[in-house]
PDB file of C-alpha atoms and ligand atoms in Angstrom:
ATOM      1  CA  MET T   1       0.006   0.052   0.083  1.00 58.00           C
ATOM      2  CA  THR T   2       1.386   3.307  -0.745  1.00 69.00           C
ATOM      3  CA  ALA T   3       1.924   5.415   2.271  1.00 75.00           C
ATOM      4  CA  LEU T   4      -0.112   9.244   1.428  1.00 77.00           C
ATOM      5  CA  PRO T   5       1.759  12.297   0.719  1.00 78.00           C
ATOM      6  CA  ARG T   6       2.180  14.592   3.978  1.00 83.00           C
ATOM      7  CA  LEU T   7       1.018  17.927   3.423  1.00 82.00           C
ATOM      8  CA  PRO T   8       3.234  20.448   4.456  1.00 89.00           C
ATOM      9  CA  ILE T   9       1.260  22.274   7.308  1.00 93.00           C
ATOM     10  CA  MET T  10       4.049  24.895   7.896  1.00 94.00           C
ATOM     11  CA  PRO T  11       4.405  26.244   4.410  1.00 96.00           C
ATOM     12  CA  LEU T  12       0.164  25.865   4.370  1.00 97.00           C
ATOM     13  CA  LEU T  13      -0.281  27.915   7.508  1.00 97.00           C
ATOM     14  CA  LEU T  14       2.383  30.617   6.478  1.00 97.00           C
ATOM     15  CA  ALA T  15       0.403  31.078   3.166  1.00 98.00           C
ATOM     16  CA  ALA T  16      -3.016  31.307   4.931  1.00 98.00           C
ATOM     17  CA  HIS T  17      -0.943  33.957   7.460  1.00 98.00           C
ATOM     18  CA  ILE T  18       0.503  36.047   4.665  1.00 98.00           C
ATOM     19  CA  LEU T  19      -2.620  35.911   2.130  1.00 98.00           C
ATOM     20  CA  SER T  20      -4.866  36.833   5.211  1.00 98.00           C
ATOM     21  CA  VAL T  21      -2.911  39.791   5.868  1.00 98.00           C
ATOM     22  CA  VAL T  22      -2.558  40.912   2.285  1.00 98.00           C
ATOM     23  CA  LEU T  23      -6.072  40.630   1.904  1.00 98.00           C
ATOM     24  CA  TRP T  24      -6.950  42.608   5.480  1.00 98.00           C
ATOM     25  CA  ILE T  25      -4.507  45.241   5.251  1.00 98.00           C
ATOM     26  CA  GLY T  26      -4.736  45.789   1.135  1.00 98.00           C
ATOM     27  CA  GLY T  27      -8.264  46.380   1.827  1.00 98.00           C
ATOM     28  CA  MET T  28      -7.688  49.049   4.472  1.00 98.00           C
ATOM     29  CA  ALA T  29      -5.007  50.537   2.278  1.00 98.00           C
ATOM     30  CA  PHE T  30      -7.731  50.762  -0.571  1.00 98.00           C
ATOM     31  CA  VAL T  31     -10.315  52.188   1.631  1.00 98.00           C
ATOM     32  CA  THR T  32      -7.713  54.815   3.613  1.00 98.00           C
ATOM     33  CA  THR T  33      -6.417  56.048   0.313  1.00 98.00           C
ATOM     34  CA  VAL T  34      -8.865  55.722  -2.335  1.00 98.00           C
ATOM     35  CA  VAL T  35     -12.234  55.426  -0.906  1.00 98.00           C
ATOM     36  CA  LEU T  36     -12.481  58.107   1.851  1.00 98.00           C
ATOM     37  CA  PRO T  37     -10.357  60.740  -0.275  1.00 98.00           C
ATOM     38  CA  ALA T  38     -12.552  59.712  -3.429  1.00 98.00           C
ATOM     39  CA  LEU T  39     -15.752  60.730  -0.885  1.00 98.00           C
ATOM     40  CA  ALA T  40     -15.282  64.406  -0.489  1.00 97.00           C
ATOM     41  CA  ARG T  41     -16.766  64.257  -4.521  1.00 97.00           C
ATOM     42  CA  LEU T  42     -19.737  63.868  -2.699  1.00 97.00           C
ATOM     43  CA  PRO T  43     -22.410  66.064  -1.255  1.00 96.00           C
ATOM     44  CA  ALA T  44     -21.218  66.292   2.034  1.00 94.00           C
ATOM     45  CA  GLY T  45     -24.751  64.600   3.702  1.00 94.00           C
ATOM     46  CA  GLN T  46     -23.997  61.192   1.175  1.00 96.00           C
ATOM     47  CA  ARG T  47     -20.217  61.114   2.492  1.00 96.00           C
ATOM     48  CA  ILE T  48     -21.016  59.057   5.268  1.00 96.00           C
ATOM     49  CA  PRO T  49     -23.851  56.765   3.937  1.00 95.00           C
ATOM     50  CA  ALA T  50     -21.723  56.066   0.655  1.00 97.00           C
ATOM     51  CA  PHE T  51     -18.897  54.918   3.526  1.00 97.00           C
ATOM     52  CA  LEU T  52     -21.295  52.689   5.242  1.00 95.00           C
ATOM     53  CA  GLU T  53     -22.285  51.496   2.472  1.00 95.00           C
ATOM     54  CA  ILE T  54     -18.701  50.419   1.243  1.00 95.00           C
ATOM     55  CA  GLU T  55     -17.444  49.369   4.825  1.00 94.00           C
ATOM     56  CA  ARG T  56     -20.578  46.807   5.523  1.00 93.00           C
ATOM     57  CA  ARG T  57     -18.899  44.982   2.735  1.00 94.00           C
ATOM     58  CA  PHE T  58     -15.556  45.610   3.282  1.00 95.00           C
ATOM     59  CA  GLY T  59     -15.887  44.873   7.093  1.00 94.00           C
ATOM     60  CA  ARG T  60     -17.705  41.357   6.562  1.00 95.00           C
ATOM     61  CA  GLN T  61     -14.284  39.980   4.591  1.00 97.00           C
ATOM     62  CA  ALA T  62     -12.162  41.688   6.829  1.00 97.00           C
ATOM     63  CA  ARG T  63     -13.849  39.817   9.747  1.00 98.00           C
ATOM     64  CA  VAL T  64     -13.308  36.512   8.056  1.00 98.00           C
ATOM     65  CA  TRP T  65      -9.247  38.120   7.213  1.00 98.00           C
ATOM     66  CA  VAL T  66      -8.591  38.962  10.814  1.00 98.00           C
ATOM     67  CA  LEU T  67      -9.993  35.298  11.984  1.00 98.00           C
ATOM     68  CA  ILE T  68      -8.068  33.293   9.275  1.00 98.00           C
ATOM     69  CA  ALA T  69      -4.758  35.286  10.158  1.00 98.00           C
ATOM     70  CA  GLY T  70      -5.254  35.066  13.739  1.00 98.00           C
ATOM     71  CA  ALA T  71      -5.449  31.155  13.474  1.00 98.00           C
ATOM     72  CA  SER T  72      -3.394  30.404  10.964  1.00 98.00           C
ATOM     73  CA  GLY T  73      -0.669  32.931  13.157  1.00 98.00           C
ATOM     74  CA  ALA T  74      -1.533  30.883  16.337  1.00 98.00           C
ATOM     75  CA  GLY T  75      -1.014  27.395  14.093  1.00 97.00           C
ATOM     76  CA  LEU T  76       2.618  29.018  13.647  1.00 97.00           C
ATOM     77  CA  LEU T  77       3.275  29.970  16.869  1.00 96.00           C
ATOM     78  CA  ALA T  78       2.519  26.518  18.586  1.00 96.00           C
ATOM     79  CA  ARG T  79       4.060  24.309  15.620  1.00 96.00           C
ATOM     80  CA  LEU T  80       7.561  26.815  15.865  1.00 95.00           C
ATOM     81  CA  HIS T  81       7.224  26.608  19.477  1.00 95.00           C
ATOM     82  CA  LEU T  82       7.830  30.646  19.636  1.00 95.00           C
ATOM     83  CA  GLU T  83       5.540  30.908  22.669  1.00 94.00           C
ATOM     84  CA  GLY T  84       9.064  31.337  25.256  1.00 95.00           C
ATOM     85  CA  LEU T  85      10.002  34.675  22.617  1.00 95.00           C
ATOM     86  CA  MET T  86       6.645  36.543  23.889  1.00 95.00           C
ATOM     87  CA  GLY T  87       6.985  39.787  26.238  1.00 96.00           C
ATOM     88  CA  THR T  88      10.916  39.394  25.641  1.00 95.00           C
ATOM     89  CA  ALA T  89      13.350  42.012  23.875  1.00 94.00           C
ATOM     90  CA  HIS T  90      13.698  39.265  21.105  1.00 93.00           C
ATOM     91  CA  GLY T  91       9.865  38.601  20.523  1.00 95.00           C
ATOM     92  CA  LEU T  92       8.351  42.422  20.466  1.00 96.00           C
ATOM     93  CA  TRP T  93       7.840  41.777  16.475  1.00 96.00           C
ATOM     94  CA  LEU T  94       5.051  39.043  17.921  1.00 97.00           C
ATOM     95  CA  ASP T  95       4.039  40.718  20.479  1.00 98.00           C
ATOM     96  CA  ALA T  96       3.337  43.531  18.145  1.00 98.00           C
ATOM     97  CA  MET T  97       1.581  41.230  15.560  1.00 98.00           C
ATOM     98  CA  ILE T  98      -1.056  39.965  18.517  1.00 98.00           C
ATOM     99  CA  ALA T  99      -1.445  43.249  20.250  1.00 98.00           C
ATOM    100  CA  PHE T 100      -2.637  44.801  16.267  1.00 98.00           C
ATOM    101  CA  TRP T 101      -4.785  41.523  15.447  1.00 98.00           C
ATOM    102  CA  GLY T 102      -6.343  42.055  19.078  1.00 98.00           C
ATOM    103  CA  LEU T 103      -7.428  45.454  18.414  1.00 98.00           C
ATOM    104  CA  PHE T 104      -8.741  45.178  15.293  1.00 97.00           C
ATOM    105  CA  ALA T 105     -10.808  41.936  16.432  1.00 98.00           C
ATOM    106  CA  LEU T 106     -11.870  44.216  19.122  1.00 98.00           C
ATOM    107  CA  LEU T 107     -12.850  46.848  16.574  1.00 97.00           C
ATOM    108  CA  LEU T 108     -14.548  45.088  14.119  1.00 97.00           C
ATOM    109  CA  PHE T 109     -16.315  42.353  16.400  1.00 97.00           C
ATOM    110  CA  VAL T 110     -17.096  44.470  19.896  1.00 97.00           C
ATOM    111  CA  ALA T 111     -16.709  48.255  19.113  1.00 97.00           C
ATOM    112  CA  GLU T 112     -18.390  48.777  15.480  1.00 95.00           C
ATOM    113  CA  PRO T 113     -21.868  46.717  15.853  1.00 93.00           C
ATOM    114  CA  ALA T 114     -21.869  48.318  19.744  1.00 96.00           C
ATOM    115  CA  PHE T 115     -21.496  51.849  19.401  1.00 96.00           C
ATOM    116  CA  LEU T 116     -18.900  52.976  16.655  1.00 95.00           C
ATOM    117  CA  HIS T 117     -21.343  52.933  13.383  1.00 93.00           C
ATOM    118  CA  ARG T 118     -24.204  55.057  15.613  1.00 95.00           C
ATOM    119  CA  ARG T 119     -21.526  57.665  16.792  1.00 96.00           C
ATOM    120  CA  LEU T 120     -20.261  57.826  13.360  1.00 95.00           C
ATOM    121  CA  GLN T 121     -23.548  58.654  11.720  1.00 95.00           C
ATOM    122  CA  GLU T 122     -24.905  61.282  15.001  1.00 95.00           C
ATOM    123  CA  ARG T 123     -21.374  63.117  14.108  1.00 95.00           C
ATOM    124  CA  ALA T 124     -22.434  62.881  10.491  1.00 95.00           C
ATOM    125  CA  SER T 125     -25.922  64.107  10.579  1.00 95.00           C
ATOM    126  CA  ARG T 126     -24.230  67.428  12.323  1.00 95.00           C
ATOM    127  CA  ASP T 127     -21.267  67.728   9.961  1.00 96.00           C
ATOM    128  CA  GLY T 128     -20.873  65.567   7.069  1.00 96.00           C
ATOM    129  CA  GLU T 129     -16.717  66.411   6.204  1.00 96.00           C
ATOM    130  CA  ALA T 130     -15.860  66.403   9.891  1.00 96.00           C
ATOM    131  CA  ALA T 131     -17.118  62.986  10.200  1.00 97.00           C
ATOM    132  CA  ARG T 132     -15.653  62.009   6.894  1.00 97.00           C
ATOM    133  CA  VAL T 133     -11.967  63.779   7.643  1.00 97.00           C
ATOM    134  CA  LEU T 134     -11.766  62.629  11.493  1.00 96.00           C
ATOM    135  CA  LEU T 135     -12.429  59.067   9.564  1.00 97.00           C
ATOM    136  CA  LEU T 136      -9.543  59.563   7.335  1.00 98.00           C
ATOM    137  CA  ARG T 137      -7.374  60.143  10.161  1.00 98.00           C
ATOM    138  CA  GLY T 138      -8.205  57.397  12.189  1.00 97.00           C
ATOM    139  CA  HIS T 139      -7.871  54.891   8.929  1.00 98.00           C
ATOM    140  CA  VAL T 140      -4.552  56.676   8.158  1.00 98.00           C
ATOM    141  CA  VAL T 141      -3.239  55.835  11.957  1.00 98.00           C
ATOM    142  CA  LEU T 142      -3.993  51.945  11.861  1.00 98.00           C
ATOM    143  CA  LEU T 143      -2.880  51.941   7.914  1.00 98.00           C
ATOM    144  CA  ALA T 144       0.778  52.977   9.177  1.00 98.00           C
ATOM    145  CA  LEU T 145       0.495  50.888  12.400  1.00 98.00           C
ATOM    146  CA  ALA T 146       0.105  47.813   9.971  1.00 98.00           C
ATOM    147  CA  LEU T 147       2.401  48.618   7.765  1.00 98.00           C
ATOM    148  CA  PHE T 148       5.034  49.020  10.678  1.00 98.00           C
ATOM    149  CA  VAL T 149       3.782  45.977  12.080  1.00 98.00           C
ATOM    150  CA  VAL T 150       4.216  43.838   8.748  1.00 98.00           C
ATOM    151  CA  ALA T 151       7.872  45.351   8.486  1.00 97.00           C
ATOM    152  CA  ALA T 152       8.721  44.267  11.807  1.00 97.00           C
ATOM    153  CA  ALA T 153       7.030  40.625  11.539  1.00 97.00           C
ATOM    154  CA  VAL T 154       9.475  40.364   8.443  1.00 96.00           C
ATOM    155  CA  LEU T 155      12.386  41.876  10.308  1.00 96.00           C
ATOM    156  CA  GLY T 156      11.263  39.750  12.995  1.00 95.00           C
ATOM    157  CA  ALA T 157      10.975  36.079  11.389  1.00 92.00           C
ATOM    158  CA  GLN T 158      13.822  36.759   9.718  1.00 90.00           C
ATOM    159  CA  GLY T 159      16.224  36.849  12.663  1.00 84.00           C
ATOM    160  CA  ALA T 160      16.769  40.404  12.495  1.00 59.00           C
ATOM    161  CA  GLY T 161      14.475  40.837  15.851  1.00 51.00           C
TER     162      GLY T 161
HETATM  163  C1  HEM X 201      -2.916  36.379  16.861  1.00 73.50           C
HETATM  164  C2  HEM X 201      -2.294  37.348  15.826  1.00 73.50           C
HETATM  165  C3  HEM X 201      -0.849  36.388  15.714  1.00 73.50           C
HETATM  166  C4  HEM X 201      -0.271  35.756  15.882  1.00 73.50           C
HETATM  167  C5  HEM X 201       0.157  34.370  16.753  1.00 73.50           C
HETATM  168  C6  HEM X 201       1.226  35.411  14.446  1.00 73.50           C
HETATM  169  C7  HEM X 201       2.346  34.627  14.567  1.00 73.50           C
HETATM  170  C8  HEM X 201       3.251  34.800  13.276  1.00 73.50           C
HETATM  171  C9  HEM X 201       4.071  33.376  13.511  1.00 73.50           C
HETATM  172  C10 HEM X 201       4.007  32.705  14.579  1.00 73.50           C
HETATM  173  C11 HEM X 201       4.786  33.986  12.621  1.00 73.50           C
HETATM  174  C12 HEM X 201       6.221  33.135  11.662  1.00 73.50           C
HETATM  175  C13 HEM X 201       7.272  33.398  12.054  1.00 73.50           C
HETATM  176  C14 HEM X 201       8.496  32.657  11.804  1.00 73.50           C
HETATM  177  O1  HEM X 201       8.261  32.462  10.340  1.00 73.50           O
HETATM  178  O2  HEM X 201       9.444  32.246  11.991  1.00 73.50           O
HETATM  179  C15 HEM X 201       4.200  34.747  11.220  1.00 73.50           C
HETATM  180  C16 HEM X 201       4.319  35.217  10.500  1.00 73.50           C
HETATM  181  C17 HEM X 201       4.148  36.309   9.690  1.00 73.50           C
HETATM  182  N1  HEM X 201       3.135  37.248  10.501  1.00 73.50           N
HETATM  183 FE1  HEM X 201       1.663  37.457  11.749  1.00 73.50          FE
HETATM  184  N2  HEM X 201       0.563  36.161  13.634  1.00 73.50           N
HETATM  185  C18 HEM X 201      -0.536  37.062  13.711  1.00 73.50           C
HETATM  186  C19 HEM X 201      -0.806  38.082  13.782  1.00 73.50           C
HETATM  187  C20 HEM X 201      -0.466  38.629  12.519  1.00 73.50           C
HETATM  188  C21 HEM X 201      -0.762  40.560  12.322  1.00 73.50           C
HETATM  189  C22 HEM X 201      -1.922  41.437  12.526  1.00 73.50           C
HETATM  190  C23 HEM X 201       0.222  40.583  10.606  1.00 73.50           C
HETATM  191  C24 HEM X 201       0.185  42.280   9.789  1.00 73.50           C
HETATM  192  C25 HEM X 201      -0.349  43.319  10.591  1.00 73.50           C
HETATM  193  C26 HEM X 201       1.051  39.561  11.010  1.00 73.50           C
HETATM  194  C27 HEM X 201       2.109  39.741   9.608  1.00 73.50           C
HETATM  195  C28 HEM X 201       3.132  38.497   9.761  1.00 73.50           C
HETATM  196  C29 HEM X 201       4.604  38.529   8.576  1.00 73.50           C
HETATM  197  C30 HEM X 201       3.976  39.116   7.160  1.00 73.50           C
HETATM  198  C31 HEM X 201       4.517  37.067   8.995  1.00 73.50           C
HETATM  199  C32 HEM X 201       5.532  37.031   7.732  1.00 73.50           C
HETATM  200  C33 HEM X 201       7.400  36.967   8.483  1.00 73.50           C
HETATM  201  C34 HEM X 201       8.194  36.340   7.945  1.00 73.50           C
HETATM  202  O3  HEM X 201       8.027  35.308   7.153  1.00 73.50           O
HETATM  203  O4  HEM X 201       9.050  36.969   7.079  1.00 73.50           O
HETATM  204  N3  HEM X 201       0.519  38.640  11.525  1.00 73.50           N
HETATM  205  N4  HEM X 201       2.932  35.528  12.522  1.00 73.50           N
END
């Protein structure tokens, strides 16, 4: 009887991790650098409703990418036995990945449904442009943080940490 080929679990986990991060952070970069600036061309009262319509669709995808990034990351962590690095000077890149992931999980699964969207709509009903600018600033900060974490993850995983 021929033995079944062994699945290359590690490369598959890493591929799932990187693909989910690419789709998640790439989508966020598109919203930040293309969608939010382009909304300025709509009448002020339509800017936030248009954003929420786009965000409703992207938010669904982002939740899936965040779950896959977290699950594959946990799998990599366990298989590579890197738990001991967490909380040490050489493991700061790992802590940064996990902290960023936790921040996004909170935003997408707790804060948005609980109050963020409602607060945004209230603010937009007073001043649509001020709400768009606030949203743009928040996205710029999150994107800068995401790019920093990706760079730190690559440098750390390649042994520069
Ligand atoms: C619960 C959350 C996460 C965990 C437990 C986790 C864990 C890991 C582990 C163990 C590796 C493999 C390191 C190696 O090959 O030595 C890795 C790779 C990587 N992670 Fe994460 N990660 C998480 C979230 C994230 C997030 C949020 C990002 C980006 C914003 C990210 C970006 C990356 C990148 C770019 C690599 C590839 C590094 C390389 O091989 O050069 N991870 N992650």
